[in-house]
PDB file of C-alpha atoms in Angstrom:
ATOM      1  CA  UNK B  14     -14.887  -9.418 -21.278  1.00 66.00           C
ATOM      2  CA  UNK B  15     -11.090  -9.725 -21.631  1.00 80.00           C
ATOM      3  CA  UNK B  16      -9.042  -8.966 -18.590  1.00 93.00           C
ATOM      4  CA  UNK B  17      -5.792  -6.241 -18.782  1.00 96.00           C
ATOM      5  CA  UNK B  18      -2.998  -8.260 -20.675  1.00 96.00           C
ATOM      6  CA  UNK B  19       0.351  -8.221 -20.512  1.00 97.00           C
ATOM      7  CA  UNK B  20       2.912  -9.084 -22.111  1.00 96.00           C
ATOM      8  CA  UNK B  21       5.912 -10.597 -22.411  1.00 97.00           C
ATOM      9  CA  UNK B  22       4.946 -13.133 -19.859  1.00 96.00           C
ATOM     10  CA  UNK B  23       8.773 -13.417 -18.696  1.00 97.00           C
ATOM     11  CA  UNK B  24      12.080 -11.418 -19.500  1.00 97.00           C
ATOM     12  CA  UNK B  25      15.600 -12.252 -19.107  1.00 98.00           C
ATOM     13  CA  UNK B  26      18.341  -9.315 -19.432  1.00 97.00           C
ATOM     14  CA  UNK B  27      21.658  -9.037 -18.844  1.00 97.00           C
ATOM     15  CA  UNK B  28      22.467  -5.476 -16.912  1.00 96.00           C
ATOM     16  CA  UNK B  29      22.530  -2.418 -19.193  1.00 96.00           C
ATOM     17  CA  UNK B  30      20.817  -3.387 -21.965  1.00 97.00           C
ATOM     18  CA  UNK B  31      17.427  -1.914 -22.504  1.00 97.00           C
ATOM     19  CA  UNK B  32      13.906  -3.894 -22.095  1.00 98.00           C
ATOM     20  CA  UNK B  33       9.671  -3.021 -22.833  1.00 98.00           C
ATOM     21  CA  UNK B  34       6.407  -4.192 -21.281  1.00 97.00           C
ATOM     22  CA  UNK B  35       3.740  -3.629 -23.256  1.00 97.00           C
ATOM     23  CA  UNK B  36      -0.186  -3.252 -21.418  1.00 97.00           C
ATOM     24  CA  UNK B  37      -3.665  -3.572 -22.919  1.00 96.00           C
ATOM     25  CA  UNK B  38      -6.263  -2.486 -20.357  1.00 96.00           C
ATOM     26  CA  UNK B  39      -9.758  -3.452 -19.816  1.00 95.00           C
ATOM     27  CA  UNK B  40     -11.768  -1.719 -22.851  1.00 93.00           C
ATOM     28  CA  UNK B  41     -13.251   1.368 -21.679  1.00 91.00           C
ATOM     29  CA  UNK B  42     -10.832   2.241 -18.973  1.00 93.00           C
ATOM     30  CA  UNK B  43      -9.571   5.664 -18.707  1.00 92.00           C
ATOM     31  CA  UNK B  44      -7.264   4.663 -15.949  1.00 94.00           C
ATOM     32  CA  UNK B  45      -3.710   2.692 -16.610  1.00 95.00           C
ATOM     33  CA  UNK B  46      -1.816   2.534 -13.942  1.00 96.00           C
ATOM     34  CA  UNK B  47       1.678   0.512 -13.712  1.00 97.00           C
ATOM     35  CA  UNK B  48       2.717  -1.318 -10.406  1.00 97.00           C
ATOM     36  CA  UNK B  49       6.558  -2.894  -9.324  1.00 97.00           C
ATOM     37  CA  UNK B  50       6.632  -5.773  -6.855  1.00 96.00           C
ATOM     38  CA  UNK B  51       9.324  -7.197  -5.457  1.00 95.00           C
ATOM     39  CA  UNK B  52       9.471 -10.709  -4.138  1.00 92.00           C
ATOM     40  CA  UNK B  53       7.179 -11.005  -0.847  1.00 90.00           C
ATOM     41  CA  UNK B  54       6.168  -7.068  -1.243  1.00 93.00           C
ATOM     42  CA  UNK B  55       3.024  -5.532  -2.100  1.00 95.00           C
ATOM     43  CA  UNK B  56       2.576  -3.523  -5.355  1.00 96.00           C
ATOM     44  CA  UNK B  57       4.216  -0.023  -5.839  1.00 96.00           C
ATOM     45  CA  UNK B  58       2.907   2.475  -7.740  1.00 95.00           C
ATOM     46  CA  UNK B  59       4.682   3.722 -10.873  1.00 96.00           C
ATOM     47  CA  UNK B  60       2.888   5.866 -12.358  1.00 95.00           C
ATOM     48  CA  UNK B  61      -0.802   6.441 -13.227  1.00 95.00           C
ATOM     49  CA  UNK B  62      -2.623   7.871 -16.718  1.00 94.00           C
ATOM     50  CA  UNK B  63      -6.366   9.226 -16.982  1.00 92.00           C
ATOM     51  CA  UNK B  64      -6.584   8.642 -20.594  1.00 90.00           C
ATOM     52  CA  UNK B  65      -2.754   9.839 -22.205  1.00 91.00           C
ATOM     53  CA  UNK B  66      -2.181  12.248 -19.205  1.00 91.00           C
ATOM     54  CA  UNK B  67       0.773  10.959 -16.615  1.00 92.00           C
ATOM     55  CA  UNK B  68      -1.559  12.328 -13.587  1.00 89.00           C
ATOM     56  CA  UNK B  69       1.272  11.217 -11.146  1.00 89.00           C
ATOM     57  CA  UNK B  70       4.740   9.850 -11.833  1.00 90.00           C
ATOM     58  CA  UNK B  71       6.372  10.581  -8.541  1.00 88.00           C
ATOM     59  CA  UNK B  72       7.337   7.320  -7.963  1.00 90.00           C
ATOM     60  CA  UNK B  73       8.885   6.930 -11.104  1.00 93.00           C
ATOM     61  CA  UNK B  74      12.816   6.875 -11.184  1.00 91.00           C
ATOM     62  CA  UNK B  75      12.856   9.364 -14.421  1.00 90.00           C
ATOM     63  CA  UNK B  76      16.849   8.822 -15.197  1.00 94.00           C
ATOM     64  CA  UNK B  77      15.945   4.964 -16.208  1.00 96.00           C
ATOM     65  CA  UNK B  78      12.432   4.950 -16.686  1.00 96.00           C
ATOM     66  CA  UNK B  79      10.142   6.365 -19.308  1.00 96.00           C
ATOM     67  CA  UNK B  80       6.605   5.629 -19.950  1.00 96.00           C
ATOM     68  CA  UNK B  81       4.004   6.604 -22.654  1.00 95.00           C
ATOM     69  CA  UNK B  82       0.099   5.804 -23.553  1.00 95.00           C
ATOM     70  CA  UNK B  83      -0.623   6.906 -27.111  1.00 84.00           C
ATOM     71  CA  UNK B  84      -3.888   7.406 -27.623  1.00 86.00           C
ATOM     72  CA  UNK B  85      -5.079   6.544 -24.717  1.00 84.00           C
ATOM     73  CA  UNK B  86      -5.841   3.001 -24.977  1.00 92.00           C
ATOM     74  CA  UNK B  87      -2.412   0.975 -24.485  1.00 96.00           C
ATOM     75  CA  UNK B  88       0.856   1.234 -22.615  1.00 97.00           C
ATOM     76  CA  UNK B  89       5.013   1.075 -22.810  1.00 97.00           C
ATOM     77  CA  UNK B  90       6.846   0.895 -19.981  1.00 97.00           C
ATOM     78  CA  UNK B  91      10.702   0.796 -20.553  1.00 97.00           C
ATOM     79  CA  UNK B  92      13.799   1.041 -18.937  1.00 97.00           C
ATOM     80  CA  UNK B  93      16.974   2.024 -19.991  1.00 96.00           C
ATOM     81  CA  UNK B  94      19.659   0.882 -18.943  1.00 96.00           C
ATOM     82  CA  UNK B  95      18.421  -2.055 -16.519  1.00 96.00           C
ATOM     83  CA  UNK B  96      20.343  -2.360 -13.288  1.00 96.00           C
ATOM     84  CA  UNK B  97      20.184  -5.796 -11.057  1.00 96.00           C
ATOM     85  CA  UNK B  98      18.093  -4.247  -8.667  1.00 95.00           C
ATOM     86  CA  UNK B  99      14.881  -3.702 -10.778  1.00 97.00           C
ATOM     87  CA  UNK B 100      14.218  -7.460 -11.745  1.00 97.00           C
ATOM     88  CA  UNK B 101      10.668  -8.020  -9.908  1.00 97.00           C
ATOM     89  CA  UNK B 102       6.780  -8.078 -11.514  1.00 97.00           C
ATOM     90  CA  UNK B 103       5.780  -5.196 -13.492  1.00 98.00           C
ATOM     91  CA  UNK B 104       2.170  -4.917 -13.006  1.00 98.00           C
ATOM     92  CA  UNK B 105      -0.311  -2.968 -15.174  1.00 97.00           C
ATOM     93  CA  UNK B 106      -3.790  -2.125 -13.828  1.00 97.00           C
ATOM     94  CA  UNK B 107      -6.670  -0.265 -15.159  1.00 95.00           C
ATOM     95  CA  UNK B 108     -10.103   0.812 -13.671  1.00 93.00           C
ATOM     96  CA  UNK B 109     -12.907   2.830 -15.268  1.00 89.00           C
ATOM     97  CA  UNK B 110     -12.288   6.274 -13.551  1.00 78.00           C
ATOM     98  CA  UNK B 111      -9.697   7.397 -10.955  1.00 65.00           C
ATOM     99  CA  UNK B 112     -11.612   7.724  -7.934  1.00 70.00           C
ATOM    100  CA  UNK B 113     -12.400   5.162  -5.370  1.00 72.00           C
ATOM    101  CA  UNK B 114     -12.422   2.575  -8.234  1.00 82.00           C
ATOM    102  CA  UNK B 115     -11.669  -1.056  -8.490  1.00 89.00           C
ATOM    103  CA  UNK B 116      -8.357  -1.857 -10.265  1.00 93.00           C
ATOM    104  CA  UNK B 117      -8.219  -4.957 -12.474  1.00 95.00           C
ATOM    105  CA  UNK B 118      -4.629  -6.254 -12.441  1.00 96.00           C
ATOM    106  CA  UNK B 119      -2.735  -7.788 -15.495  1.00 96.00           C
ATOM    107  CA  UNK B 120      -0.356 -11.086 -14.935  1.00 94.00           C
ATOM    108  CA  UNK B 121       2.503  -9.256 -15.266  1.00 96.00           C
ATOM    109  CA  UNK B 122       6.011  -9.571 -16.326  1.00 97.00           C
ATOM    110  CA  UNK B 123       8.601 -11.091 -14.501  1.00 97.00           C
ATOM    111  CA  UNK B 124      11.834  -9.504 -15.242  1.00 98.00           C
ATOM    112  CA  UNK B 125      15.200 -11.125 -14.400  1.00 97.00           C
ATOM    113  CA  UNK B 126      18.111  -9.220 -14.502  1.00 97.00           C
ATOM    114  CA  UNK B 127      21.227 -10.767 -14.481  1.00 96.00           C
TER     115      UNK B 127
ATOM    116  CA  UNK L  13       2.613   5.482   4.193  1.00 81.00           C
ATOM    117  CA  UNK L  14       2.357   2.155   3.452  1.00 91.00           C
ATOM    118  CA  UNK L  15      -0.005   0.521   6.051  1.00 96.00           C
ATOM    119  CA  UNK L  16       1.299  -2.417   8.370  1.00 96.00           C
ATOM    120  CA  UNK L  17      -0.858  -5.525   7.980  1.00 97.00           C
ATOM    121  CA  UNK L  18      -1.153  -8.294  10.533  1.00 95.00           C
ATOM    122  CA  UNK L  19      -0.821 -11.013  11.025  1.00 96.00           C
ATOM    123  CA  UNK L  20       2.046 -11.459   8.674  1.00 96.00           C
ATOM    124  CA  UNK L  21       0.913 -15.422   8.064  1.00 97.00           C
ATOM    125  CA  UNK L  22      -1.724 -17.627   9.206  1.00 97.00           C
ATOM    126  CA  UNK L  23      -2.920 -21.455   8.646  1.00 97.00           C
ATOM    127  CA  UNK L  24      -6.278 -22.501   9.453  1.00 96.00           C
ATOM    128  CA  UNK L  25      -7.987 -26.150   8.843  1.00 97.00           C
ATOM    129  CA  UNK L  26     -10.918 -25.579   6.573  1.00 96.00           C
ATOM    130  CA  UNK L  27     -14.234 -24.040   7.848  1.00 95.00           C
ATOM    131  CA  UNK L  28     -11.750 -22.035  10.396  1.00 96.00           C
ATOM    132  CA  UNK L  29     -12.454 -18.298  10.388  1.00 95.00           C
ATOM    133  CA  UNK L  30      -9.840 -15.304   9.985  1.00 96.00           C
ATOM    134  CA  UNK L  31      -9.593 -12.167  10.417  1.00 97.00           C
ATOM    135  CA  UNK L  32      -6.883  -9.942   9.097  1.00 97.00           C
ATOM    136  CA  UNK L  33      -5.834  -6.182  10.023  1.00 97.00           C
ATOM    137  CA  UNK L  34      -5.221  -3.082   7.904  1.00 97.00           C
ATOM    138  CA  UNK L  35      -3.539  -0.232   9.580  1.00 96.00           C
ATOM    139  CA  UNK L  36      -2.821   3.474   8.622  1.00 95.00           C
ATOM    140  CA  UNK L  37      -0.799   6.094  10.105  1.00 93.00           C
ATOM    141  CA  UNK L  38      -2.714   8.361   7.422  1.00 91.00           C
ATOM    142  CA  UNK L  39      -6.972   9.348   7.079  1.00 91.00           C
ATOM    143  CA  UNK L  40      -8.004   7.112   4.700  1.00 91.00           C
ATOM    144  CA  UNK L  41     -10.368   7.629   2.045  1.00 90.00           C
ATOM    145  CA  UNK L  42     -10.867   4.151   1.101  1.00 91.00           C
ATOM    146  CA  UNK L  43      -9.419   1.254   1.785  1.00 94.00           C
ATOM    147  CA  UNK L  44      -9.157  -2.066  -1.422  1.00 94.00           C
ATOM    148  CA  UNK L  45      -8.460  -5.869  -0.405  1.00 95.00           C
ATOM    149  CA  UNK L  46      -7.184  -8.235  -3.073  1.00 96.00           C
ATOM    150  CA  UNK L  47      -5.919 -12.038  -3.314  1.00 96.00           C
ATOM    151  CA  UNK L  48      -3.301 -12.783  -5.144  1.00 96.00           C
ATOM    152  CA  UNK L  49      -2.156 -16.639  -5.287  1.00 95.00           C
ATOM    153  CA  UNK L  50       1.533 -17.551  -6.489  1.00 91.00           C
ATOM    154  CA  UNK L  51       2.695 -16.029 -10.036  1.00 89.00           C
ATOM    155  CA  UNK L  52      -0.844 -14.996 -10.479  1.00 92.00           C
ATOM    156  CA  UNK L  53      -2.340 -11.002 -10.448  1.00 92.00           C
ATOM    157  CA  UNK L  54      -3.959  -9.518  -7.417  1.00 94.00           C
ATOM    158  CA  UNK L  55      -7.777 -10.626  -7.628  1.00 94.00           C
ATOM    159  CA  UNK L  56     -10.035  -7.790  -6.163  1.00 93.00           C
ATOM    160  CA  UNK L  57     -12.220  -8.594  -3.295  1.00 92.00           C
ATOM    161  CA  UNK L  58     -13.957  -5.378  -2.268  1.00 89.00           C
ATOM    162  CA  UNK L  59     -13.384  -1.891  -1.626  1.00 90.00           C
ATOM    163  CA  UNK L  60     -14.405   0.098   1.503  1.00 91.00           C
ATOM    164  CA  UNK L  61     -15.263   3.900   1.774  1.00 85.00           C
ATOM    165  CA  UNK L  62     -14.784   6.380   4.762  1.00 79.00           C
ATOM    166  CA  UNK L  63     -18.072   5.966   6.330  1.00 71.00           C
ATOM    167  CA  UNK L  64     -17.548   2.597   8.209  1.00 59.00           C
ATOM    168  CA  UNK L  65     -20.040   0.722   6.142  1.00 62.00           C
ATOM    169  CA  UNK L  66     -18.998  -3.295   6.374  1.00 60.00           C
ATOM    170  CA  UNK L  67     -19.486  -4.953   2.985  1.00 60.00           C
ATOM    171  CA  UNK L  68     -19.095  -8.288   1.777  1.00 62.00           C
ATOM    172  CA  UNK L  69     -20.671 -11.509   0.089  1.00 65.00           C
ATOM    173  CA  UNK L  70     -20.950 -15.028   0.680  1.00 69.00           C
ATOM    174  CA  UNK L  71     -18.528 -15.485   3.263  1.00 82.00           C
ATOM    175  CA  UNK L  72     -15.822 -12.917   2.918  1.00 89.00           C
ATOM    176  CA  UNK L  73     -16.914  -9.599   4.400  1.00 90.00           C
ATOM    177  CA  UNK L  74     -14.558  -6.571   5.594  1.00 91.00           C
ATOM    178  CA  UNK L  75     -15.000  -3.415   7.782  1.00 89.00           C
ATOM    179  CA  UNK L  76     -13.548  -0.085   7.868  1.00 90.00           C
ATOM    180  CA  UNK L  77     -12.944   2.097  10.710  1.00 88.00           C
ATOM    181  CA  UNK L  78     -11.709   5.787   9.431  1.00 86.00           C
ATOM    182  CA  UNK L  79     -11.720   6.928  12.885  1.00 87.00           C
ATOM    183  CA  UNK L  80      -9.010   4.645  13.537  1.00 90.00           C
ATOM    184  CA  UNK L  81      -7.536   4.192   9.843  1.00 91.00           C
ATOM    185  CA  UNK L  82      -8.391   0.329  10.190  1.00 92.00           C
ATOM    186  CA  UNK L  83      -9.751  -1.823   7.890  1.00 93.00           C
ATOM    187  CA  UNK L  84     -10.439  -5.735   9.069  1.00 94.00           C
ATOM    188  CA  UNK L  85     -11.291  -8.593   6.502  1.00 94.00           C
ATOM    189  CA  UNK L  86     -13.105 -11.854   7.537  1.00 94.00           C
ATOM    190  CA  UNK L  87     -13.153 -14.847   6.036  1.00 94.00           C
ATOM    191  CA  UNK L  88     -15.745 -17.098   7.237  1.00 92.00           C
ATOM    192  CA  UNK L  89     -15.360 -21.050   7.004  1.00 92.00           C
ATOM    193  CA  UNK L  90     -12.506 -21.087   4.988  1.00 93.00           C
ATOM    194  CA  UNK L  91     -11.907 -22.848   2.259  1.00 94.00           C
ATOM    195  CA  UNK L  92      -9.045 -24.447   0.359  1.00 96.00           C
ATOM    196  CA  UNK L  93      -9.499 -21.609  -2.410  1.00 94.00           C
ATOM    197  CA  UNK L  94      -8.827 -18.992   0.066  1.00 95.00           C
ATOM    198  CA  UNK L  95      -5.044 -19.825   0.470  1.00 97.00           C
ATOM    199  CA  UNK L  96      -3.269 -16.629  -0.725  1.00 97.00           C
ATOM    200  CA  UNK L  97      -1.942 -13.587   0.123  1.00 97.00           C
ATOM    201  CA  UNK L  98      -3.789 -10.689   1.051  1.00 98.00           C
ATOM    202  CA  UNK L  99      -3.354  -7.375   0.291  1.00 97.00           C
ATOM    203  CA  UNK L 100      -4.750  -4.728   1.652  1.00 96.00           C
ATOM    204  CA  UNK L 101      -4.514  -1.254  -0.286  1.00 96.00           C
ATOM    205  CA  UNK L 102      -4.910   2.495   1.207  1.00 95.00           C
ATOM    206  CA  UNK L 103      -5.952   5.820  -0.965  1.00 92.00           C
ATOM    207  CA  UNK L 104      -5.149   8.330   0.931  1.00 91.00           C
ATOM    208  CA  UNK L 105      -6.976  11.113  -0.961  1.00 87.00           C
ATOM    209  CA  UNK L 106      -9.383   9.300  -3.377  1.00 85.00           C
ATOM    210  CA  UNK L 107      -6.952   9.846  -6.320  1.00 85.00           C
ATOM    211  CA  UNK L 108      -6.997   6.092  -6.271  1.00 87.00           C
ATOM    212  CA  UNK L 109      -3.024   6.007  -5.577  1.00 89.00           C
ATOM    213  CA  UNK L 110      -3.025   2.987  -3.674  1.00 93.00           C
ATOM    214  CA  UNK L 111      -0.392   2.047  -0.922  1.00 94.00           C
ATOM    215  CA  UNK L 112      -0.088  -1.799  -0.317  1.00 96.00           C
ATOM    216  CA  UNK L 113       0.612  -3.264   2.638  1.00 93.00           C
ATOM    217  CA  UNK L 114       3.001  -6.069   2.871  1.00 92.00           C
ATOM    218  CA  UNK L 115       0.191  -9.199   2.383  1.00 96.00           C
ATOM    219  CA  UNK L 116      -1.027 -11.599   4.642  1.00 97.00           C
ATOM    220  CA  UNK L 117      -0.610 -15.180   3.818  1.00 97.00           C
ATOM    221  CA  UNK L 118      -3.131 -17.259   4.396  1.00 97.00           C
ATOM    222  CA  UNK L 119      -2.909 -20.890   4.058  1.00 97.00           C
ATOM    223  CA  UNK L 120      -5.921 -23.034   4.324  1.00 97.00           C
ATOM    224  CA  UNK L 121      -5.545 -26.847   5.763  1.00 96.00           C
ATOM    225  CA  UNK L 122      -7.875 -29.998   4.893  1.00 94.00           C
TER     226      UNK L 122
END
């Protein structure tokens, strides 16, 4: 079974201009959820779907970010414009439901700002 | 509400045994550990629900105390595949909103 993929792999910016990541989840999985880390930091939460619904975005800065799952299935996460301080790993994860479930992690993308 | 994890690092010679600590200021409802090695994704390892049942397989087991909001992982003669960081992840009210702690690294020896 394929794992959640991610992609690009890596992205360079230069401040202010725009960038995507683009998630597939696990087949199946309701759940999409997408994770920042910063260097030496555990993951922190985004935002989190059940199927197209955006169940919880609270930790999502709104003025920059924007994020969308048509159809349920995959995922966009942009931002607009991109500052220095967001260049870190952009995780997606996905599980089967949303309760007390195991979340299988993408690679990521590595975003450098500059 | 991000739990403190400790100890921050730790290096053991293989077939050493650790233990690492997951703290909450917060009830927990459950409590997830992962691995993640450098530039890779967290791998899961196991999750634990309030009810302080210890799981685990092979030689990597964990234990949850809600009482206390603790969680404890064990790895048992370590290995050279165990070097990593470990997270451990809380869900506070079974939504599955996980808060990470701050990872444990764990470097194993020959």
């Amino acid at each position: 079974e394929a794992g959640v993929v991610q992609s690009p792999r890596y992205k360079i910016i230069e401040k202010k201009q725009p960038v995507a990541f683009w998630c597939n989840p696990i087949s199946g999985h309701n759940t999409l959820y997408w994770y920042l880390q910063n260097l030496g930091q555990g993951p922190e939460l985004l935002i989190r779907y059940e199927n197209e619904e955006a169940v919880d975005d609270s930790q999502l800065p709104k003025d920059r970010f924007s994020a969308e799952r048509l159809k349920g299935v995959d995922s966009t996460l942009k931002i607009q414009p991109a500052e220095l301080g967001d260049s870190a790993v952009y995780l997606c994860a996905s599980s089967l439901v949303g309760s007390a479930d195991t979340q299988y992690f993408g690679p990521g993308t590595r975003l450098t700002v500059l | 509400q991000q739990p403190v994890q400790s100890p921050q690092a730790v290096i053991l010679r293989e077939g050493e045994d650790a233990v690492i600590n997951c703290s909450s200021s917060k009830a927990l409802y459950s409590v997830h550990w992962y691995r993640q090695k450098h530039g890779e994704a967290p791998v899961f390892l196991m999750i634990l629900l309030k009810g302080g049942e210890q799981k685990g397989h092979e030689k990597i087991s964990a234990s949850f105390n809600e009482k206390k909001q603790q969680s404890s992982l064990y790895l048992t003669a370590s290995q050279l595949s165990y070097s990593g960081t470990y997270f451990c992840g809380t869900d506070q009210t079974g939504a599955n909103n996980l808060f990470f702690g701050t990872g444990t690294r764990l470097t194993v020896i020959p």
